[in-house]
Tab-separated table of N, CA, C and O in Angstrom:
chain	number	residue	atom	x	y	z
A	1	MET	N	13.708	-174.785	166.266
A	1	MET	CA	12.461	-174.057	166.138
A	1	MET	C	12.389	-173.474	164.727
A	1	MET	O	13.401	-173.049	164.167
A	2	ILE	N	11.206	-173.463	164.168
A	2	ILE	CA	10.961	-172.862	162.862
A	2	ILE	C	9.771	-171.923	162.992
A	2	ILE	O	8.773	-172.257	163.635
A	3	ALA	N	9.896	-170.749	162.380
A	3	ALA	CA	8.788	-169.786	162.365
A	3	ALA	C	8.674	-169.230	160.957
A	3	ALA	O	9.666	-169.111	160.242
A	4	GLN	N	7.447	-168.897	160.573
A	4	GLN	CA	7.241	-168.303	159.253
A	4	GLN	C	6.296	-167.127	159.371
A	4	GLN	O	5.317	-167.174	160.108
A	5	GLU	N	6.606	-166.086	158.625
A	5	GLU	CA	5.839	-164.843	158.656
A	5	GLU	C	5.695	-164.346	157.229
A	5	GLU	O	6.587	-164.521	156.408
A	6	SER	N	4.581	-163.706	156.951
A	6	SER	CA	4.366	-163.088	155.641
A	6	SER	C	4.261	-161.586	155.838
A	6	SER	O	3.523	-161.115	156.703
A	7	LEU	N	5.016	-160.837	155.052
A	7	LEU	CA	4.974	-159.378	155.106
A	7	LEU	C	4.405	-158.851	153.795
A	7	LEU	O	4.683	-159.410	152.733
A	8	SER	N	3.626	-157.782	153.863
A	8	SER	CA	3.081	-157.138	152.667
A	8	SER	C	3.540	-155.695	152.627
A	8	SER	O	3.583	-155.019	153.663
A	9	PHE	N	3.873	-155.243	151.436
A	9	PHE	CA	4.287	-153.864	151.216
A	9	PHE	C	3.544	-153.327	150.001
A	9	PHE	O	3.423	-154.021	148.995
A	10	THR	N	3.052	-152.113	150.092
A	10	THR	CA	2.444	-151.443	148.953
A	10	THR	C	3.460	-150.460	148.419
A	10	THR	O	3.896	-149.560	149.142
A	11	THR	N	3.841	-150.645	147.161
A	11	THR	CA	4.830	-149.754	146.570
A	11	THR	C	4.134	-148.599	145.854
A	11	THR	O	2.936	-148.663	145.567
A	12	ARG	N	4.893	-147.576	145.557
A	12	ARG	CA	4.385	-146.429	144.799
A	12	ARG	C	4.936	-146.446	143.375
A	12	ARG	O	4.830	-145.468	142.661
A	13	GLY	N	5.558	-147.558	142.992
A	13	GLY	CA	6.162	-147.666	141.672
A	13	GLY	C	7.644	-147.951	141.813
A	13	GLY	O	8.155	-148.198	142.908
A	14	ARG	N	8.330	-147.910	140.704
A	14	ARG	CA	9.741	-148.298	140.626
A	14	ARG	C	10.589	-147.596	141.681
A	14	ARG	O	10.476	-146.402	141.897
A	15	GLY	N	11.414	-148.402	142.360
A	15	GLY	CA	12.320	-147.866	143.366
A	15	GLY	C	12.550	-148.870	144.479
A	15	GLY	O	12.071	-150.005	144.433
A	16	THR	N	13.295	-148.425	145.483
A	16	THR	CA	13.632	-149.287	146.621
A	16	THR	C	12.830	-148.875	147.846
A	16	THR	O	12.621	-147.687	148.082
A	17	TYR	N	12.421	-149.868	148.616
A	17	TYR	CA	11.598	-149.651	149.801
A	17	TYR	C	12.259	-150.354	150.985
A	17	TYR	O	12.423	-151.565	150.967
A	18	ASP	N	12.628	-149.567	151.978
A	18	ASP	CA	13.330	-150.102	153.148
A	18	ASP	C	12.390	-150.998	153.951
A	18	ASP	O	11.327	-150.565	154.391
A	19	MET	N	12.784	-152.234	154.133
A	19	MET	CA	11.973	-153.175	154.902
A	19	MET	C	12.754	-153.730	156.092
A	19	MET	O	12.327	-154.691	156.720
A	20	THR	N	13.881	-153.087	156.417
A	20	THR	CA	14.745	-153.560	157.498
A	20	THR	C	13.994	-153.675	158.813
A	20	THR	O	14.052	-154.718	159.480
A	21	ARG	N	13.283	-152.643	159.213
A	21	ARG	CA	12.561	-152.652	160.499
A	21	ARG	C	11.530	-153.764	160.577
A	21	ARG	O	11.418	-154.456	161.584
A	22	ALA	N	10.765	-153.916	159.494
A	22	ALA	CA	9.710	-154.942	159.484
A	22	ALA	C	10.310	-156.342	159.598
A	22	ALA	O	9.782	-157.190	160.328
A	23	VAL	N	11.416	-156.585	158.906
A	23	VAL	CA	12.064	-157.899	158.970
A	23	VAL	C	12.643	-158.125	160.362
A	23	VAL	O	12.445	-159.188	160.963
A	24	GLN	N	13.332	-157.123	160.899
A	24	GLN	CA	13.918	-157.270	162.233
A	24	GLN	C	12.836	-157.520	163.287
A	24	GLN	O	13.026	-158.324	164.201
A	25	GLN	N	11.714	-156.850	163.152
A	25	GLN	CA	10.611	-157.062	164.099
A	25	GLN	C	10.076	-158.490	164.010
A	25	GLN	O	9.831	-159.130	165.030
A	26	ALA	N	9.910	-158.992	162.787
A	26	ALA	CA	9.422	-160.362	162.610
A	26	ALA	C	10.395	-161.369	163.216
A	26	ALA	O	9.981	-162.343	163.861
A	27	VAL	N	11.693	-161.127	163.049
A	27	VAL	CA	12.701	-162.032	163.629
A	27	VAL	C	12.629	-161.978	165.150
A	27	VAL	O	12.625	-163.018	165.820
A	28	ARG	N	12.546	-160.780	165.718
A	28	ARG	CA	12.438	-160.653	167.186
A	28	ARG	C	11.215	-161.392	167.712
A	28	ARG	O	11.277	-162.109	168.703
A	29	GLU	N	10.081	-161.205	167.039
A	29	GLU	CA	8.832	-161.833	167.480
A	29	GLU	C	8.853	-163.359	167.330
A	29	GLU	O	8.085	-164.049	167.999
A	30	SER	N	9.718	-163.874	166.477
A	30	SER	CA	9.800	-165.328	166.294
A	30	SER	C	10.376	-166.016	167.529
A	30	SER	O	10.165	-167.213	167.722
A	31	GLY	N	11.135	-165.278	168.329
A	31	GLY	CA	11.769	-165.858	169.506
A	31	GLY	C	13.060	-166.584	169.206
A	31	GLY	O	13.708	-167.104	170.117
A	32	ILE	N	13.455	-166.637	167.952
A	32	ILE	CA	14.704	-167.307	167.584
A	32	ILE	C	15.866	-166.377	167.887
A	32	ILE	O	15.880	-165.228	167.468
A	33	ARG	N	16.834	-166.865	168.630
A	33	ARG	CA	17.987	-166.064	169.052
A	33	ARG	C	19.201	-166.267	168.155
A	33	ARG	O	20.015	-165.370	167.986
A	34	ILE	N	19.356	-167.478	167.610
A	34	ILE	CA	20.484	-167.777	166.737
A	34	ILE	C	20.002	-168.720	165.642
A	34	ILE	O	19.284	-169.683	165.924
A	35	GLY	N	20.339	-168.413	164.388
A	35	GLY	CA	19.891	-169.251	163.280
A	35	GLY	C	19.976	-168.515	161.964
A	35	GLY	O	20.870	-167.696	161.749
A	36	LEU	N	18.996	-168.779	161.093
A	36	LEU	CA	18.951	-168.176	159.766
A	36	LEU	C	17.559	-167.630	159.479
A	36	LEU	O	16.561	-168.219	159.881
A	37	CYS	N	17.538	-166.532	158.745
A	37	CYS	CA	16.280	-165.947	158.264
A	37	CYS	C	16.337	-165.951	156.745
A	37	CYS	O	17.235	-165.350	156.146
A	38	HIS	N	15.392	-166.642	156.130
A	38	HIS	CA	15.309	-166.702	154.671
A	38	HIS	C	14.139	-165.829	154.229
A	38	HIS	O	13.031	-165.944	154.755
A	39	LEU	N	14.382	-164.949	153.262
A	39	LEU	CA	13.356	-164.064	152.714
A	39	LEU	C	13.129	-164.432	151.257
A	39	LEU	O	14.091	-164.669	150.518
A	40	PHE	N	11.872	-164.458	150.829
A	40	PHE	CA	11.520	-164.788	149.452
A	40	PHE	C	10.407	-163.870	148.987
A	40	PHE	O	9.363	-163.781	149.631
A	41	VAL	N	10.618	-163.154	147.885
A	41	VAL	CA	9.577	-162.289	147.331
A	41	VAL	C	8.767	-163.108	146.331
A	41	VAL	O	9.330	-163.803	145.487
A	42	GLN	N	7.446	-163.053	146.443
A	42	GLN	CA	6.552	-163.916	145.672
A	42	GLN	C	6.083	-163.257	144.375
A	42	GLN	O	4.901	-163.340	144.033
A	43	HIS	N	7.008	-162.647	143.668
A	43	HIS	CA	6.652	-161.924	142.437
A	43	HIS	C	7.781	-162.046	141.417
A	43	HIS	O	8.936	-162.241	141.791
A	44	THR	N	7.444	-161.885	140.137
A	44	THR	CA	8.449	-161.999	139.079
A	44	THR	C	8.914	-160.640	138.557
A	44	THR	O	9.704	-160.582	137.624
A	45	SER	N	8.435	-159.563	139.159
A	45	SER	CA	8.847	-158.234	138.707
A	45	SER	C	9.245	-157.343	139.887
A	45	SER	O	9.129	-156.128	139.828
A	46	ALA	N	9.698	-157.973	140.958
A	46	ALA	CA	10.251	-157.266	142.123
A	46	ALA	C	11.358	-158.151	142.674
A	46	ALA	O	11.403	-159.351	142.387
A	47	SER	N	12.254	-157.569	143.457
A	47	SER	CA	13.352	-158.354	144.011
A	47	SER	C	13.722	-157.840	145.396
A	47	SER	O	13.123	-156.890	145.910
A	48	LEU	N	14.704	-158.501	145.986
A	48	LEU	CA	15.209	-158.149	147.309
A	48	LEU	C	16.681	-157.792	147.176
A	48	LEU	O	17.419	-158.472	146.467
A	49	ILE	N	17.093	-156.733	147.847
A	49	ILE	CA	18.512	-156.384	147.827
A	49	ILE	C	18.988	-156.040	149.234
A	49	ILE	O	18.241	-155.511	150.052
A	50	LEU	N	20.233	-156.368	149.481
A	50	LEU	CA	20.954	-155.959	150.679
A	50	LEU	C	21.858	-154.839	150.187
A	50	LEU	O	22.688	-155.062	149.310
A	51	CYS	N	21.676	-153.629	150.708
A	51	CYS	CA	22.317	-152.476	150.102
A	51	CYS	C	22.727	-151.451	151.162
A	51	CYS	O	22.232	-151.471	152.293
A	52	GLU	N	23.611	-150.562	150.767
A	52	GLU	CA	24.010	-149.397	151.558
A	52	GLU	C	22.758	-148.693	152.074
A	52	GLU	O	21.835	-148.420	151.312
A	53	ASN	N	22.718	-148.403	153.377
A	53	ASN	CA	21.525	-147.769	153.942
A	53	ASN	C	21.747	-146.332	154.398
A	53	ASN	O	20.817	-145.678	154.863
A	54	ALA	N	22.981	-145.815	154.283
A	54	ALA	CA	23.266	-144.474	154.803
A	54	ALA	C	23.109	-143.387	153.742
A	54	ALA	O	22.694	-142.273	154.056
A	55	ASP	N	23.418	-143.696	152.511
A	55	ASP	CA	23.401	-142.688	151.455
A	55	ASP	C	22.418	-143.106	150.364
A	55	ASP	O	22.681	-144.043	149.610
A	56	PRO	N	21.280	-142.424	150.242
A	56	PRO	CA	20.277	-142.805	149.241
A	56	PRO	C	20.779	-142.666	147.800
A	56	PRO	O	20.189	-143.229	146.884
A	57	ARG	N	21.884	-141.961	147.588
A	57	ARG	CA	22.436	-141.844	146.236
A	57	ARG	C	22.875	-143.206	145.705
A	57	ARG	O	22.853	-143.425	144.490
A	58	VAL	N	23.251	-144.120	146.598
A	58	VAL	CA	23.648	-145.457	146.159
A	58	VAL	C	22.481	-146.135	145.446
A	58	VAL	O	22.637	-146.692	144.355
A	59	ARG	N	21.292	-146.063	146.026
A	59	ARG	CA	20.127	-146.694	145.412
A	59	ARG	C	19.667	-145.935	144.163
A	59	ARG	O	19.204	-146.537	143.203
A	60	ARG	N	19.818	-144.623	144.156
A	60	ARG	CA	19.497	-143.857	142.945
A	60	ARG	C	20.464	-144.220	141.815
A	60	ARG	O	20.051	-144.352	140.658
A	61	ASP	N	21.747	-144.369	142.144
A	61	ASP	CA	22.729	-144.778	141.133
A	61	ASP	C	22.429	-146.177	140.611
A	61	ASP	O	22.589	-146.442	139.411
A	62	LEU	N	22.002	-147.069	141.492
A	62	LEU	CA	21.616	-148.417	141.063
A	62	LEU	C	20.477	-148.332	140.059
A	62	LEU	O	20.510	-148.992	139.012
A	63	GLU	N	19.481	-147.515	140.356
A	63	GLU	CA	18.339	-147.367	139.454
A	63	GLU	C	18.775	-146.753	138.120
A	63	GLU	O	18.320	-147.186	137.052
A	64	ALA	N	19.674	-145.765	138.158
A	64	ALA	CA	20.173	-145.163	136.921
A	64	ALA	C	20.897	-146.205	136.073
A	64	ALA	O	20.723	-146.265	134.843
A	65	PHE	N	21.683	-147.055	136.720
A	65	PHE	CA	22.392	-148.121	136.014
A	65	PHE	C	21.414	-149.098	135.380
A	65	PHE	O	21.546	-149.469	134.205
A	66	MET	N	20.419	-149.539	136.163
A	66	MET	CA	19.438	-150.501	135.645
A	66	MET	C	18.642	-149.900	134.479
A	66	MET	O	18.350	-150.592	133.499
A	67	SER	N	18.313	-148.621	134.570
A	67	SER	CA	17.560	-147.967	133.489
A	67	SER	C	18.374	-147.908	132.204
A	67	SER	O	17.825	-148.022	131.106
A	68	ARG	N	19.663	-147.704	132.337
A	68	ARG	CA	20.534	-147.685	131.155
A	68	ARG	C	20.725	-149.097	130.601
A	68	ARG	O	20.716	-149.311	129.396
A	69	LEU	N	20.889	-150.063	131.489
A	69	LEU	CA	21.121	-151.448	131.091
A	69	LEU	C	19.890	-152.081	130.455
A	69	LEU	O	19.980	-152.807	129.463
A	70	ILE	N	18.710	-151.799	131.042
A	70	ILE	CA	17.460	-152.449	130.620
A	70	ILE	C	16.385	-151.371	130.448
A	70	ILE	O	15.534	-151.176	131.326
A	71	PRO	N	16.397	-150.650	129.342
A	71	PRO	CA	15.431	-149.559	129.160
A	71	PRO	C	14.005	-150.056	128.915
A	71	PRO	O	13.797	-151.079	128.253
A	72	ASP	N	13.050	-149.333	129.458
A	72	ASP	CA	11.644	-149.629	129.189
A	72	ASP	C	11.359	-149.400	127.708
A	72	ASP	O	11.899	-148.475	127.094
A	73	GLY	N	10.484	-150.238	127.165
A	73	GLY	CA	10.040	-150.050	125.788
A	73	GLY	C	11.044	-150.451	124.723
A	73	GLY	O	10.823	-150.163	123.542
A	74	ASP	N	12.113	-151.122	125.095
A	74	ASP	CA	13.107	-151.559	124.115
A	74	ASP	C	12.434	-152.490	123.108
A	74	ASP	O	11.753	-153.441	123.495
A	75	ARG	N	12.610	-152.229	121.817
A	75	ARG	CA	11.960	-153.035	120.776
A	75	ARG	C	12.505	-154.455	120.705
A	75	ARG	O	11.925	-155.306	120.049
A	76	LEU	N	13.592	-154.721	121.420
A	76	LEU	CA	14.140	-156.075	121.497
A	76	LEU	C	13.141	-157.038	122.132
A	76	LEU	O	13.083	-158.215	121.787
A	77	PHE	N	12.307	-156.528	123.063
A	77	PHE	CA	11.427	-157.380	123.853
A	77	PHE	C	10.083	-157.596	123.178
A	77	PHE	O	9.402	-156.647	122.813
A	78	GLU	N	9.682	-158.864	123.066
A	78	GLU	CA	8.372	-159.216	122.534
A	78	GLU	C	7.301	-159.124	123.620
A	78	GLU	O	6.173	-158.720	123.344
A	79	HIS	N	7.660	-159.531	124.851
A	79	HIS	CA	6.685	-159.580	125.945
A	79	HIS	C	6.457	-158.180	126.508
A	79	HIS	O	7.330	-157.605	127.144
A	80	ALA	N	5.271	-157.650	126.236
A	80	ALA	CA	4.903	-156.327	126.748
A	80	ALA	C	3.414	-156.304	127.085
A	80	ALA	O	2.751	-155.283	126.927
A	81	ASP	N	2.904	-157.446	127.572
A	81	ASP	CA	1.473	-157.583	127.833
A	81	ASP	C	0.937	-156.519	128.781
A	81	ASP	O	-0.202	-156.087	128.653
A	82	GLU	N	1.760	-156.105	129.748
A	82	GLU	CA	1.306	-155.133	130.747
A	82	GLU	C	1.979	-153.770	130.580
A	82	GLU	O	2.015	-152.983	131.511
A	83	GLY	N	2.528	-153.518	129.414
A	83	GLY	CA	3.122	-152.211	129.147
A	83	GLY	C	4.612	-152.280	128.872
A	83	GLY	O	5.226	-153.346	128.946
A	84	PRO	N	5.223	-151.127	128.566
A	84	PRO	CA	6.634	-151.094	128.172
A	84	PRO	C	7.612	-151.455	129.292
A	84	PRO	O	8.771	-151.767	129.025
A	85	ASP	N	7.154	-151.452	130.545
A	85	ASP	CA	8.036	-151.828	131.661
A	85	ASP	C	7.914	-153.307	132.035
A	85	ASP	O	8.605	-153.781	132.932
A	86	ASP	N	7.082	-154.059	131.311
A	86	ASP	CA	6.784	-155.446	131.679
A	86	ASP	C	8.018	-156.344	131.595
A	86	ASP	O	8.477	-156.878	132.609
A	87	MET	N	8.591	-156.526	130.426
A	87	MET	CA	9.758	-157.402	130.296
A	87	MET	C	10.973	-156.829	131.012
A	87	MET	O	11.701	-157.591	131.677
A	88	PRO	N	11.237	-155.520	130.958
A	88	PRO	CA	12.355	-154.993	131.738
A	88	PRO	C	12.241	-155.310	133.234
A	88	PRO	O	13.239	-155.615	133.886
A	89	ALA	N	11.023	-155.294	133.774
A	89	ALA	CA	10.835	-155.616	135.194
A	89	ALA	C	11.213	-157.070	135.470
A	89	ALA	O	11.844	-157.369	136.487
A	90	HIS	N	10.855	-157.967	134.570
A	90	HIS	CA	11.212	-159.376	134.747
A	90	HIS	C	12.730	-159.572	134.684
A	90	HIS	O	13.298	-160.301	135.498
A	91	ILE	N	13.376	-158.925	133.736
A	91	ILE	CA	14.832	-159.049	133.606
A	91	ILE	C	15.530	-158.490	134.837
A	91	ILE	O	16.474	-159.095	135.360
A	92	ARG	N	15.070	-157.345	135.333
A	92	ARG	CA	15.659	-156.749	136.539
A	92	ARG	C	15.578	-157.720	137.713
A	92	ARG	O	16.522	-157.861	138.487
A	93	ALA	N	14.428	-158.386	137.869
A	93	ALA	CA	14.261	-159.341	138.976
A	93	ALA	C	15.191	-160.534	138.814
A	93	ALA	O	15.764	-161.026	139.794
A	94	ILE	N	15.366	-160.995	137.574
A	94	ILE	CA	16.250	-162.123	137.325
A	94	ILE	C	17.698	-161.749	137.619
A	94	ILE	O	18.453	-162.542	138.175
A	95	LEU	N	18.105	-160.536	137.278
A	95	LEU	CA	19.488	-160.105	137.470
A	95	LEU	C	19.808	-159.733	138.919
A	95	LEU	O	20.980	-159.674	139.288
A	96	THR	N	18.795	-159.467	139.710
A	96	THR	CA	19.030	-159.151	141.124
A	96	THR	C	18.726	-160.418	141.919
A	96	THR	O	19.202	-161.469	141.568
A	97	GLN	N	17.956	-160.327	142.990
A	97	GLN	CA	17.705	-161.502	143.823
A	97	GLN	C	16.240	-161.551	144.232
A	97	GLN	O	15.678	-160.537	144.584
A	98	VAL	N	15.665	-162.741	144.207
A	98	VAL	CA	14.298	-162.896	144.712
A	98	VAL	C	14.300	-163.540	146.090
A	98	VAL	O	13.258	-163.694	146.705
A	99	GLU	N	15.514	-163.920	146.580
A	99	GLU	CA	15.623	-164.472	147.924
A	99	GLU	C	16.940	-164.050	148.556
A	99	GLU	O	17.916	-163.787	147.871
A	100	LEU	N	16.915	-163.975	149.882
A	100	LEU	CA	18.097	-163.666	150.684
A	100	LEU	C	18.095	-164.572	151.904
A	100	LEU	O	17.026	-164.886	152.437
A	101	THR	N	19.261	-164.958	152.360
A	101	THR	CA	19.383	-165.691	153.613
A	101	THR	C	20.362	-164.929	154.493
A	101	THR	O	21.477	-164.617	154.062
A	102	LEU	N	19.916	-164.613	155.706
A	102	LEU	CA	20.707	-163.802	156.633
A	102	LEU	C	20.900	-164.535	157.957
A	102	LEU	O	19.993	-165.242	158.404
A	103	PRO	N	22.039	-164.335	158.607
A	103	PRO	CA	22.232	-164.944	159.927
A	103	PRO	C	21.409	-164.206	160.986
A	103	PRO	O	21.236	-162.985	160.921
A	104	ILE	N	20.903	-164.974	161.930
A	104	ILE	CA	20.246	-164.401	163.110
A	104	ILE	C	21.216	-164.558	164.268
A	104	ILE	O	21.710	-165.654	164.525
A	105	ARG	N	21.502	-163.460	164.933
A	105	ARG	CA	22.376	-163.472	166.110
A	105	ARG	C	21.765	-162.535	167.148
A	105	ARG	O	21.434	-161.395	166.832
A	106	GLY	N	21.597	-163.031	168.345
A	106	GLY	CA	21.020	-162.193	169.395
A	106	GLY	C	19.581	-161.792	169.143
A	106	GLY	O	19.125	-160.748	169.606
A	107	GLY	N	18.855	-162.602	168.376
A	107	GLY	CA	17.438	-162.336	168.144
A	107	GLY	C	17.136	-161.364	167.027
A	107	GLY	O	15.978	-160.982	166.843
A	108	THR	N	18.157	-160.939	166.264
A	108	THR	CA	17.930	-160.059	165.110
A	108	THR	C	18.832	-160.497	163.964
A	108	THR	O	19.810	-161.220	164.159
A	109	CYS	N	18.528	-160.036	162.774
A	109	CYS	CA	19.402	-160.306	161.631
A	109	CYS	C	20.720	-159.578	161.858
A	109	CYS	O	20.729	-158.393	162.212
A	110	ALA	N	21.817	-160.292	161.684
A	110	ALA	CA	23.152	-159.745	161.935
A	110	ALA	C	23.621	-158.960	160.710
A	110	ALA	O	24.433	-159.439	159.921
A	111	LEU	N	23.082	-157.759	160.562
A	111	LEU	CA	23.447	-156.897	159.438
A	111	LEU	C	24.672	-156.065	159.797
A	111	LEU	O	24.893	-155.734	160.961
A	112	GLY	N	25.431	-155.698	158.774
A	112	GLY	CA	26.559	-154.807	158.969
A	112	GLY	C	26.084	-153.387	159.235
A	112	GLY	O	24.913	-153.047	159.008
A	113	THR	N	26.981	-152.548	159.685
A	113	THR	CA	26.655	-151.165	160.070
A	113	THR	C	25.908	-150.416	158.974
A	113	THR	O	24.956	-149.691	159.254
A	114	TRP	N	26.313	-150.555	157.730
A	114	TRP	CA	25.723	-149.771	156.641
A	114	TRP	C	24.834	-150.605	155.732
A	114	TRP	O	24.586	-150.228	154.589
A	115	GLN	N	24.322	-151.734	156.228
A	115	GLN	CA	23.474	-152.589	155.405
A	115	GLN	C	22.007	-152.427	155.757
A	115	GLN	O	21.645	-152.387	156.933
A	116	GLY	N	21.191	-152.356	154.729
A	116	GLY	CA	19.747	-152.323	154.889
A	116	GLY	C	19.103	-153.313	153.939
A	116	GLY	O	19.678	-153.663	152.900
A	117	LEU	N	17.912	-153.764	154.275
A	117	LEU	CA	17.152	-154.696	153.445
A	117	LEU	C	16.095	-153.916	152.672
A	117	LEU	O	15.322	-153.152	153.276
A	118	TYR	N	16.060	-154.128	151.372
A	118	TYR	CA	15.149	-153.360	150.533
A	118	TYR	C	14.359	-154.260	149.600
A	118	TYR	O	14.894	-155.208	149.022
A	119	LEU	N	13.084	-153.931	149.464
A	119	LEU	CA	12.265	-154.465	148.395
A	119	LEU	C	12.540	-153.559	147.196
A	119	LEU	O	12.471	-152.338	147.305
A	120	TYR	N	12.887	-154.147	146.069
A	120	TYR	CA	13.198	-153.374	144.872
A	120	TYR	C	12.061	-153.585	143.876
A	120	TYR	O	11.943	-154.646	143.256
A	121	GLU	N	11.211	-152.585	143.751
A	121	GLU	CA	10.068	-152.633	142.833
A	121	GLU	C	10.564	-152.268	141.442
A	121	GLU	O	11.194	-151.228	141.251
A	122	HIS	N	10.248	-153.123	140.457
A	122	HIS	CA	10.715	-152.889	139.097
A	122	HIS	C	9.619	-152.389	138.156
A	122	HIS	O	9.928	-151.977	137.037
A	123	ARG	N	8.382	-152.410	138.598
A	123	ARG	CA	7.285	-151.888	137.764
A	123	ARG	C	7.150	-150.388	138.015
A	123	ARG	O	7.482	-149.901	139.090
A	124	THR	N	6.644	-149.664	137.024
A	124	THR	CA	6.520	-148.211	137.172
A	124	THR	C	5.264	-147.814	137.953
A	124	THR	O	5.192	-146.689	138.445
A	125	ARG	N	4.333	-148.724	138.077
A	125	ARG	CA	3.129	-148.419	138.872
A	125	ARG	C	3.232	-149.125	140.221
A	125	ARG	O	3.933	-150.124	140.364
A	126	GLY	N	2.530	-148.613	141.191
A	126	GLY	CA	2.536	-149.211	142.517
A	126	GLY	C	1.778	-150.523	142.554
A	126	GLY	O	0.779	-150.694	141.848
A	127	LEU	N	2.278	-151.439	143.373
A	127	LEU	CA	1.659	-152.757	143.507
A	127	LEU	C	1.781	-153.244	144.944
A	127	LEU	O	2.633	-152.771	145.701
A	128	GLU	N	0.944	-154.203	145.291
A	128	GLU	CA	1.042	-154.889	146.581
A	128	GLU	C	2.039	-156.033	146.409
A	128	GLU	O	1.902	-156.848	145.496
A	129	ARG	N	3.036	-156.097	147.308
A	129	ARG	CA	4.066	-157.132	147.216
A	129	ARG	C	4.108	-157.941	148.502
A	129	ARG	O	3.991	-157.395	149.597
A	130	ARG	N	4.273	-159.274	148.355
A	130	ARG	CA	4.316	-160.181	149.500
A	130	ARG	C	5.708	-160.812	149.612
A	130	ARG	O	6.292	-161.234	148.620
A	131	ILE	N	6.172	-160.881	150.833
A	131	ILE	CA	7.463	-161.498	151.125
A	131	ILE	C	7.247	-162.525	152.228
A	131	ILE	O	6.627	-162.222	153.253
A	132	THR	N	7.760	-163.736	152.013
A	132	THR	CA	7.687	-164.783	153.033
A	132	THR	C	9.031	-164.864	153.741
A	132	THR	O	10.074	-164.959	153.094
A	133	LEU	N	8.999	-164.809	155.058
A	133	LEU	CA	10.193	-164.978	155.899
A	133	LEU	C	10.072	-166.327	156.583
A	133	LEU	O	9.034	-166.642	157.174
A	134	THR	N	11.129	-167.122	156.500
A	134	THR	CA	11.189	-168.389	157.213
A	134	THR	C	12.427	-168.348	158.088
A	134	THR	O	13.530	-168.137	157.591
A	135	MET	N	12.214	-168.500	159.397
A	135	MET	CA	13.306	-168.422	160.361
A	135	MET	C	13.527	-169.782	160.992
A	135	MET	O	12.578	-170.431	161.410
A	136	HIS	N	14.783	-170.224	161.001
A	136	HIS	CA	15.180	-171.510	161.583
A	136	HIS	C	16.212	-171.218	162.667
A	136	HIS	O	17.086	-170.378	162.466
A	137	GLY	N	16.127	-171.894	163.748
A	137	GLY	CA	17.154	-171.740	164.787
A	137	GLY	C	16.635	-172.107	166.149
A	137	GLY	O	15.652	-172.822	166.309
A	138	GLU	N	17.315	-171.572	167.140
A	138	GLU	CA	16.923	-171.850	168.527
A	138	GLU	C	16.860	-170.571	169.331
A	138	GLU	O	17.358	-169.558	168.971
């Protein structure tokens, strides 16, 4: 069996957005009990991460690291058509992940105790983001 679902999220700007519940619900509704769930974000300035879900400091530390590694407005970057966060957002997406594949067991994604699924928005302004989920299994 194959099922596909599209999820939309409106962000408020740079940061992580928990999408674990929405993904788990889509997997449950697919009727697939065992298989794989593939997630793909349809944007070049946002990404997907599997991350610690118990302590929000982990995600804040990730953002602090990324800000130090890839600062907005760096004169190194030529591409700034949409502002000083434009090229840094693209680099952040390239260095993280735009797709994830997770096992489905018992009708849900088999996540570890402290794992959560997050949309990682790299632009400083809020945007509408689309994620395609494709579930394969039985």
